Amino acid sequence: MESVAEALMEALALVALTAPMCLLACLGLMGLIGRPPTEQITGRLVTAGFLTSTFAALGLIPALVLSGARQAQVELGTWYAFEGHALHLTLQVDRLSVPFVVLTALLLGVVGSFSHRYLHREPSYGRFFLLLALLGSGTMLVVLAGTADMAFAGWEMVGVSSALLVGFFYERPAPVRNALWVFVIYRLCDVGLFAGIVLLHHTVGSDSFHLLGAGRSWPNGVSTAPIGQATAISILFALAAMGKSALVPFSGWLPRAMEGPTPSSAIFYGALSVHLGPYLLLRAAPLLDRAPAAAALLVVVGALTALHATLVGRVQTDIKCALAYASLTQVGVIFVEIGLGFRLLPLAHCVGHACLRSLQILRAPSMLSDVHEVEAAVGGILPRSGIVLGQLLPTAAQRWMYRWALERCYLDALLDRCAIGPFREMAAAADRFERRWTDRLGGTEVSAAGPDPQPISGAKP
Amino acid sequence: MIESIFEFPELVPALLAIASLAVDRSLSVRAATRIGAGAAAAACALTVGGWQLGLPLESQGGHFTIDVLSRVLLPYVTFAFLCILVASPRRDRDPASLARLLLAEALVAALFSTRSPGLIAAFWALSPVPVWAALRARSRPAAQVFALYAGTSAALLAAGVALGSGGEDPSAAGVVMVALAILMHKGVMPFHSWVPVLFEKGAMWTALAYMLPQAGAYAVMRLLVPAAGALGRGPLWAIATAALATALYGAVLGVGQREAMRALGFVVMSQFALVLVGLDTVTSVGLLGGLTMWLSSGLALTGLGLALRALEVRRGTLRLDILSGGHDRMPLLAAAFLILGLASVGFPGTLGFVAEDLLVRGAIGTYPHVGIGIVLATALNGITILRAYLALFCGAREASSVAVGLKPRETLVLTALVLLLLFTGLIPGPVVASRREAVRAALHGAKLPPPPAGRH
Amino acid sequence: MNDSQAASRLQSALEHAAHLLPAQGPISVFVHHNTLHAFERMPFDTAVVEAAELYGTSPFLPEARYRQELARGRILRRDLLAVLDADLGPEAACQPVAGVPRRELRMAVLVNGLDAPRGRELGWLLEETDALRRPLEGLDAESLEKLLDSTRRWFLAELAGRGPEAMATLLTGEVDPGRAARALALELGIGPRRGDLEQLIALQAGHVAARTLWHASVRACGRVPYSRSVHEARSPRPRDLLHAATGQDPDELVDPLMIRLAASFLDQGLSYWPMPDREQGFWRGALGHLSQPAGSPESWQQSLPGEARRLLESGVDAVGSAIESLELLGVEAAEWSDFTARTLLPLRGWAGMFHQLEERPDRVPAHAPPARLADFLAVRLLLDRLAAEHVSRAELGDGYSAARLLAILEGRQSRGPTREERAFALFQVAQLVGLAAGDIDSMERPELVSLLDEIEWFDELERRRHFHLAYERRYREGVLEALAARAAASRANKGSEKRLQVICCLDEREESLRRHLEEAEPECETFGTAGFFGVAMYYRGILDAFARPLCPIVIRPGHLVTEQLDETLEDEHRRKTLVRRVLGRLRSALAVSSRTLARGTLLTAALGTLAALPLVLRVLFPRLAAWLRKRGQLLTRTRGRTRLAVDASETPAPLPGTRAGFSVAEQADIVGRLLEELGIAGRLRAPGPGPARVARLVLVLGHGSSSLNNPHQAAYDCGACGGGRGGANARAFAQMANDPRVRELLASRGLSLPADTRFVGAQHDTCEDAIYYYDLDGIGEEHAAELRLARHAMSRALAANAHERCRRFESAPLWLEREDALAHVEARAQDLAQPRPELGHATNATLVVGRRELTRGLFLDRRAFLASYDPHHDADGAVLSRILHAILPVCAGINLEYYFSRVDPTGFGCGTKLPHNIVSMLGVMDGHASDLRAGLPWQMVEIHEPMRLLTVVESPKERILGLMGPRDPLRRLVANRWIQLVALDPDTGRMHLFGETGFEPFEPPAIRLARVSHSFDWYRMRRDSLSCALVERRENEEAGATWSR
């Protein structure tokens, strides 16, 4: 009985992972050879892919319960191997991954179905589902990964699909600018993840999550890594998680990411993408247990984020940003929970929050009719609700705080001024130097820039 | 009959050289293209499947050999040149340019088929000539800059070889000279300033023809790695450090650029420097990573360069500080640009990811911080790529009704490159396996001292 | 200029600018209006082009789109020819240019189109493609033959006369023979030998023709310099100059801050924390906000807090500060007006909303902020000033100075197209009309000038204008032909007594319902009128939170009508209201607390997972979810007898400026006027036994639309009710008309309704195709048969209507069964993911004012507003004047808003719905910080055919002319041809079309209308717009027999 359950579990995990990937391959290849599928066929492929994944994911729950074991590793073989360095493909099925797999598959299915109708006749319909499949594959890879390397691969896929979906409406400049901003933050924070993995290899000698917890099932894993290294790795992982989950000081990208179509906002910033940070940290829980300093950092950053987001969220005047900051508030709280050493609580919190928030974001366009309905029920204008934090403060402080909240605590401006600006200056200075040098070598014409900048006229009336 | 004239290793360079002469004589663009493409395709076919002809793989006197290393490098180089030849726009395919391109290919093929230090030095000195000639036709000052570096590099290498590098008993001075020559040839800091000039002022093919074979890496494998046993890791370590600095410096400069061609130059410089980082770690995994990166970033950046050139002939100067639009008019070009760009910076699912992974793992065995440097450089290059994609293809729709989509030959090459990179990225086993012997052979020849204290 | 002069000058500048801003109010009271209302004083063709230039938008559809329509027969060649003739006049049309009649030249260009590649793109086209290697694709055989033949003859003659080297120069464009020979070899692989060249012309005549023609065109354009002036913008903003000079855009700095400030100032309750000090107005509120210490670290804002504090302390008002800013920016007083407009236009949505709320604070949903456009301008100018200074310092190293920037830009002005760009146009045109290189070369200079002038004048915009006129013409001819045929038939056929009459809204969506009603029940007659039925009122139902106005937007109603519950139900109602209130509060509390810190944590962690259930249900099973929701509502909503308090009562109305209910006299006025407009009064007054007078049962049918996921929902409701639902008006009207006191009063005015006539109010949901009848319990046995008949006919008509609507939804299969159509439209209404719950007014194109006989049975494809009017009972035109003044601006407003939103979906419309984000509960933005988007979303307009409203009035043309006074707004619409007006004489059937010189006779060809026995037979398996047909049931045929296939 148990062996059957285990075999079943392996098969189901494999199906849950590969279904979105097959979908991605199908849509991608058809596009690449110049025969993009019609809307109807795309719809069918998407439904088939995500449904398969959902059923497989749902099947994992009884399989995990029946098998009696609290975890299982699904060995898929070796991707490539060389002199003792091998990249093994292993899936980790346990009490952490299964809830996330179910959540991912379910939300992908729901959002896929929603978008099929919502994006009907949109010229970029095919591109949207290609990116959604990329997101699905990436997320599944992260949550099912048995090794940190695999998780990194998925992590990158999520990052690219997210940036491209922010820039989905590429005709307007704002989405394009914001897509680049999102990608820059992601990319720089991802350095943390890769560096963490490198260090993990160096310290533990393996990047298997299973071995990280000394083979014990989640959340009872115990690590034997030295405290110094464990702290360093945890902090690097935390950096990656902070980027992906838009924690302070990277929060500025979250409202910018609201440029995409509503369903993509729902699935990325309400549900899956922002919760990958907590997932990673939960995965690395054995290390965190040995790294109190890193845990303290999580508590501090999480608490700051929660306060920041709740303050900023209070003054947002558009529904998508209000929900984005509401989302961020909870993500901050989840980080605090993780930092405080809870394991099952943040897991439940993630799942619950993802469901609720994605429902709310999908309903965002119906907001006016919802408000009218509630007003009719209550029999009057809804009072301004929520205790205004500022009311406890003196008036001058209130004004000051309102300005700070409205400007989103200047996080983007600060990042720009303190990190990106100097960097840009440095690059520009180096470039000037380069040009002077080649000019000296070859005569003045070498680095003479192209024709004068001729900005595109008529972009704005 | 053929046997009496050529051994197999000489066959490909000779074929290309003859084709180059024929192309030079041909009158029209069409005829030149036909001959050139035929020769390049034949060269590619020979290097891929020519082993079956039964010709000796080593020429008389042992000057030319096809060994485990060149067995993969030759198909790579001939394929990349074939891509360049086929996908270049018509304005780059006049008989003179094509003749130079084929000559450059012939010289590279000859270089990659020899182990003899003297011949390496000779081909090393000759290979910039056609590129220089083509560059000179477009911009004399740029050609002058290029000639300064290429000439110095040729002289240094010749001197180094004369002092015994690559032989049984290398002298320290010789090795240093060889190392300097390699640094100049690969555009490693501080000898890199010609790279952006080459990309900005030359036609795309000149830059690619000179950079993509990565003759410098070849020289490392042939002249320096064998010397590691005798002289220790010092010189290699120095090169690796310089290369890592170059990778970071190029990445930083690339991010800040306003012109696409110059930015591509810096990305190429940065990514190709990573190959040297891998080779110079002289650990088996690092070497393997370097060799794989050699192929993956070479192919991806060749494709990226061709895509940029295709865009440039349609649009003129490509700028990164404004949004140019055009995604809907050239969807395939945009998609190919993005995929090739991501492949060149190691996006999962492409061969670049495998290469980067191996490279980092090889590096951390000996020097953990190198790994982090590599990751940072590719992260920055990734930003440059996405920024270029957004700036070049996104933005308001253009009103023009002219169909500017890819021509069939461009489509063919770009699609082939994309599929190749994706396929090898998903199933990297064969590629990795094919490089394994080269690595073993190299390490065997190196008679290495043990690596510095690491955990492995 | 002293202060007060300056202030009044600025005020008038503001007024001028305000006209140019979108006139869209808060989105929940969406009202359609002409997007270019400010330009109505100009003729349509000029106005759209001028406006397009001002706003940076597009006045017509893209040229390629029109050409597609030409290819599929939506535009015919003869339409284009007719437009060309009308434009040129018959003589000019035949006048030759370069030997080709002007008309043919233009026609060739229209049909084939010209590519206009610029710069490098042209280079690419010439170098890398076959553009010079073969003649144009799609060239007709005749021109091709002419071109090749002419080339061949010229080539051989030249070859004999000038020698091979000279030919090489002609073929390659190189002047130097040596280089030409090399280029020839490079391109063609041949040397300049006579034999080679003879062979070349023999074998590759097309290649030679194209190549030589191109070089000849370049030579020709070198001979004639470009003469058309290059347009330059007036009163450029600092942003325009800086952007042109440095590539940096100061608006990118200013806009986000401006948007945040405006949104939080106007917010209607979306944020928890309202903007402090907003009761002081935007100017002082924003200054207080911006003057906070420790402001933004952004470098351009460094001096902002100080500057804001200075202004705040100096007490200067918005106008004063705006003047100061204008002076600091160096704007001449004469330019203030244009400059102000240009300053407001980049964020015209927000500026427009400030203006709207300043003008009509009563339309604000919740909290009216003291909005003033001057405040907005002052803040904008302040920020513009600082940003310009910053950008100028950063990029040019010195403070902002317009003069210096203009000097920098002096040398960079665009000089019009290059020689090659012009030559490429000539190259294509020459091929189209069969001119070869020799013909061009031998042309005299004046001839060449006129040819180039002709080509350059007939540019893309001009071609699109021509296409547009032809596009309108094709539709117009089709409808008028059909109407002429129908009119002839209807004069022969007098109506008969009807058992059921239905008064509908004139809305074009009711056209199909009316047709299906009459198809289902021949004993039924329908009328159309503005859907508030003359009852202008504030209305509050028992389930409503507030009273809302239900009448056209131009009227401010003076009466309040409330719905009142039967006494027996009061207890239940009180109970249910309590439950509802508690549930509502709970729901809003949950929504709020899920977004807060502490409560949100508890809620999401503990209960969040439960949200998966509604998530899955509402997205995957929308109909099931809707059914469950309706079940749930039964518990909280009182159902049962209610009545409207229509009668004037003593109690004062709670709304200021209104009275509760209507007096009996007022009610009689309302009823009498409507009956008069519909023509029923005339019939009743007519002596003798007239045929169809008034039926025993008259259904008054208002309409509304219900849908989810639709911020623009109000735009789908009844326009005549100001974006509300017209059921209450219908119900009130029926109640008035049934009132014996009213009837008595009417009878005393000579209008006696039969005692057995009964009015019933109802509401049609145009999205779900459902109907709700009001006050049926008041109907006695004596009308039971009619009521049964009405309900039966109505339910069949609704199903047929739903089915007909489904053909336009691509997501409904064409082979959808009639039974499934209702389910399909219901599902659309209840689907959270559905961006097109219904198609709204899309495809509207016609307005017919006249008797129903004129249109009865005519398949008008849901594109016609149908207003009832009987020309025989209105000799003095008073009724017609009332009708036209009431409905024409409304219908033209709808039509023109659709027109502009369709021709430029992102410039005039608000783009695709997908990234829309509700902001401040006033409108939508794209993403998180964009302008407030006015206009209609793409999903509403995509199937619309943008054409001016074709208005057919059944009346002598003199009567129409007589009712438009000199300062009448209608006159502007008609005389400037923002609508196409046709007078159809009721007696003779003659038609007159209003053209540039007034009414001109129009003779549609007599046609035989296509005849089908059921609408279904006409539209089955077809998605596109359909032409007119006559739906007439043949004898002995069972209604709907075609259904039971």
Short mmCIF file of C-alpha atoms in Angstrom, two decimals, chain A residues 29 31-34 79-83 85-87 123 127 134 149 152-154 156-157 160 163-164 167 170-174 176-177 179-180 183-185 187-188 190-191 194-195 197-199 201-203 205 207 226 229 236 423-424 426-428 430-435 437-439 441-456, chain B residues 141-142 144-145 148-149 192-194 196-197 200-201 249 252-253 255-257 259 262 266 284-285 288 317 319 322-324 327-328 332 338-339 342 345-349 353-354 356-358 360-361 364-365 368 371-372 375-376 378-380 382-383 386-387 389-390 393-397 415 418-419 422 425-429 432 436 439-440 454-456:
data_model
loop_
_atom_site.label_atom_id
_atom_site.label_comp_id
_atom_site.label_asym_id
_atom_site.label_seq_id
_atom_site.Cartn_x
_atom_site.Cartn_y
_atom_site.Cartn_z
CA LEU A 29 7.78 26.14 -30.31
CA GLY A 31 5.43 30.60 -31.96
CA LEU A 32 9.06 30.16 -32.87
CA ILE A 33 8.41 28.29 -36.07
CA GLY A 34 6.02 31.02 -37.13
CA TRP A 79 21.05 16.22 -15.87
CA TYR A 80 24.74 16.27 -16.43
CA ALA A 81 27.61 14.91 -14.44
CA PHE A 82 31.27 15.52 -14.46
CA GLU A 83 33.97 14.16 -12.22
CA HIS A 85 30.04 17.26 -9.87
CA ALA A 86 26.63 16.36 -10.97
CA LEU A 87 23.40 18.22 -11.27
CA PRO A 123 -3.56 41.03 -30.01
CA ARG A 127 2.25 36.15 -25.58
CA LEU A 134 6.77 30.37 -18.07
CA ASP A 149 20.20 24.72 -8.28
CA PHE A 152 17.44 28.90 -8.82
CA ALA A 153 16.47 27.95 -12.35
CA GLY A 154 12.80 28.33 -11.48
CA GLU A 156 15.04 33.10 -12.71
CA MET A 157 12.15 32.00 -14.89
CA VAL A 160 11.89 37.12 -16.38
CA ALA A 163 9.29 41.61 -15.83
CA LEU A 164 7.91 40.83 -19.27
CA GLY A 167 5.94 45.39 -19.71
CA TYR A 170 4.84 47.75 -24.47
CA GLU A 171 3.41 50.52 -26.62
CA ARG A 172 3.29 52.86 -23.64
CA PRO A 173 6.55 54.02 -22.08
CA ALA A 174 5.51 53.62 -18.44
CA VAL A 176 8.42 49.47 -20.26
CA ARG A 177 10.25 51.66 -17.77
CA ALA A 179 9.46 46.44 -16.35
CA LEU A 180 13.11 47.38 -16.44
CA PHE A 183 13.95 43.33 -13.58
CA VAL A 184 16.89 45.28 -12.19
CA ILE A 185 15.76 44.74 -8.61
CA ARG A 187 18.35 40.51 -10.97
CA LEU A 188 20.45 42.17 -8.31
CA ASP A 190 19.04 37.08 -7.34
CA VAL A 191 22.77 37.44 -6.94
CA PHE A 194 23.13 32.28 -6.40
CA ALA A 195 25.84 33.38 -4.02
CA ILE A 197 23.89 28.45 -3.24
CA VAL A 198 27.58 28.71 -4.03
CA LEU A 199 28.33 29.14 -0.36
CA HIS A 201 27.95 24.02 -1.81
CA HIS A 202 31.12 25.18 -0.29
CA THR A 203 29.89 24.63 3.25
CA GLY A 205 29.09 20.02 -0.02
CA ASP A 207 22.82 21.75 -2.55
CA PRO A 226 28.81 26.13 11.26
CA GLN A 229 28.37 30.03 7.33
CA LEU A 236 22.11 35.83 1.19
CA PHE A 423 26.67 53.48 -10.11
CA ARG A 424 25.46 55.28 -13.19
CA MET A 426 30.72 55.61 -12.23
CA ALA A 427 29.82 53.89 -15.47
CA ALA A 428 29.54 57.21 -17.25
CA ALA A 430 34.51 55.11 -17.08
CA ASP A 431 32.90 55.47 -20.47
CA ARG A 432 34.20 59.00 -20.87
CA PHE A 433 37.63 57.75 -19.99
CA GLU A 434 37.38 54.97 -22.56
CA ARG A 435 36.40 57.37 -25.27
CA TRP A 437 41.70 56.95 -24.55
CA THR A 438 40.64 55.58 -27.92
CA ASP A 439 40.49 59.11 -29.26
CA LEU A 441 45.03 56.31 -29.98
CA GLY A 442 43.21 56.69 -33.22
CA GLY A 443 42.31 60.32 -33.67
CA THR A 444 39.25 62.19 -32.62
CA GLU A 445 36.69 60.48 -34.81
CA VAL A 446 36.90 57.13 -33.12
CA SER A 447 34.51 57.78 -30.31
CA ALA A 448 32.53 60.59 -31.84
CA ALA A 449 29.03 59.53 -30.97
CA GLY A 450 26.57 58.78 -33.71
CA PRO A 451 24.37 61.54 -35.08
CA ASP A 452 22.96 64.05 -32.66
CA PRO A 453 20.29 62.65 -30.42
CA GLN A 454 17.05 63.20 -32.25
CA PRO A 455 14.35 62.43 -29.75
CA ILE A 456 11.23 60.98 -31.22
CA PRO B 141 41.07 55.84 -37.00
CA ALA B 142 39.26 52.75 -35.75
CA GLN B 144 44.48 52.34 -36.37
CA VAL B 145 43.37 51.61 -32.82
CA LEU B 148 47.91 48.97 -32.50
CA TYR B 149 46.50 46.31 -30.20
CA HIS B 192 40.39 46.22 -24.01
CA SER B 193 39.73 49.64 -25.45
CA TRP B 194 39.57 48.43 -29.02
CA PRO B 196 33.85 48.84 -28.27
CA VAL B 197 35.51 50.60 -31.20
CA GLU B 200 30.81 50.56 -33.02
CA LYS B 201 32.77 51.33 -36.15
CA TYR B 249 34.07 46.22 -15.74
CA VAL B 252 29.22 47.89 -15.60
CA LEU B 253 30.03 49.83 -18.76
CA VAL B 255 24.69 48.81 -18.35
CA GLY B 256 25.47 52.48 -18.72
CA GLN B 257 25.65 52.68 -22.51
CA GLU B 259 24.30 53.06 -27.97
CA ARG B 262 28.81 49.75 -28.03
CA PHE B 266 30.98 45.51 -23.65
CA SER B 284 38.42 20.13 -14.17
CA VAL B 285 34.99 21.59 -13.60
CA LEU B 288 34.73 22.33 -18.51
CA THR B 317 21.78 54.03 -35.27
CA ARG B 319 19.92 53.94 -29.24
CA ILE B 322 14.74 56.11 -26.14
CA LEU B 323 12.02 53.59 -26.87
CA SER B 324 12.05 52.81 -30.55
CA HIS B 327 7.81 44.90 -31.68
CA ASP B 328 4.67 44.33 -33.71
CA LEU B 332 10.28 37.22 -34.60
CA LEU B 338 15.42 38.28 -26.29
CA ILE B 339 16.05 34.54 -26.25
CA LEU B 342 19.07 35.66 -22.24
CA VAL B 345 23.81 35.48 -19.91
CA GLY B 346 22.92 32.02 -18.70
CA PHE B 347 19.15 31.91 -18.53
CA PRO B 348 17.89 28.51 -17.35
CA GLY B 349 16.87 26.26 -20.19
CA PHE B 353 22.92 28.17 -17.70
CA VAL B 354 24.86 24.92 -17.71
CA GLU B 356 27.60 29.31 -15.85
CA ASP B 357 26.75 26.66 -13.32
CA LEU B 358 29.87 24.67 -14.15
CA VAL B 360 30.88 28.88 -10.79
CA ARG B 361 31.25 25.46 -9.30
CA ILE B 364 34.43 28.09 -5.90
CA GLY B 365 36.52 25.00 -5.40
CA PRO B 368 34.90 31.31 -3.74
CA GLY B 371 32.07 32.65 -8.19
CA ILE B 372 30.30 35.66 -6.78
CA VAL B 375 27.32 35.86 -10.91
CA LEU B 376 27.42 39.60 -10.48
CA THR B 378 26.17 37.97 -15.62
CA ALA B 379 23.48 39.64 -13.54
CA LEU B 380 24.55 43.03 -14.86
CA GLY B 382 21.32 40.38 -18.08
CA ILE B 383 20.13 43.86 -17.20
CA LEU B 386 16.72 43.29 -21.15
CA ARG B 387 17.23 47.02 -21.31
CA TYR B 389 15.34 44.54 -25.74
CA LEU B 390 12.93 47.01 -24.17
CA PHE B 393 11.61 46.85 -29.62
CA CYS B 394 9.15 48.38 -27.19
CA GLY B 395 7.49 51.74 -27.40
CA ALA B 396 4.78 53.30 -29.50
CA ARG B 397 3.70 51.56 -32.64
CA THR B 415 15.76 30.26 -35.50
CA VAL B 418 17.74 29.73 -30.87
CA LEU B 419 16.73 26.11 -31.25
CA LEU B 422 17.57 25.72 -26.24
CA GLY B 425 20.42 23.75 -22.82
CA LEU B 426 17.71 21.24 -22.07
CA ILE B 427 19.84 18.23 -22.92
CA PRO B 428 23.35 19.31 -22.08
CA GLY B 429 24.66 15.77 -21.60
CA VAL B 432 29.32 18.18 -21.62
CA ARG B 436 35.21 15.95 -21.03
CA VAL B 439 39.50 18.69 -20.25
CA ARG B 440 41.17 15.43 -19.32
CA GLY B 454 39.88 24.66 -0.68
CA ARG B 455 37.31 22.31 0.62
CA HIS B 456 37.48 20.04 -2.35
#
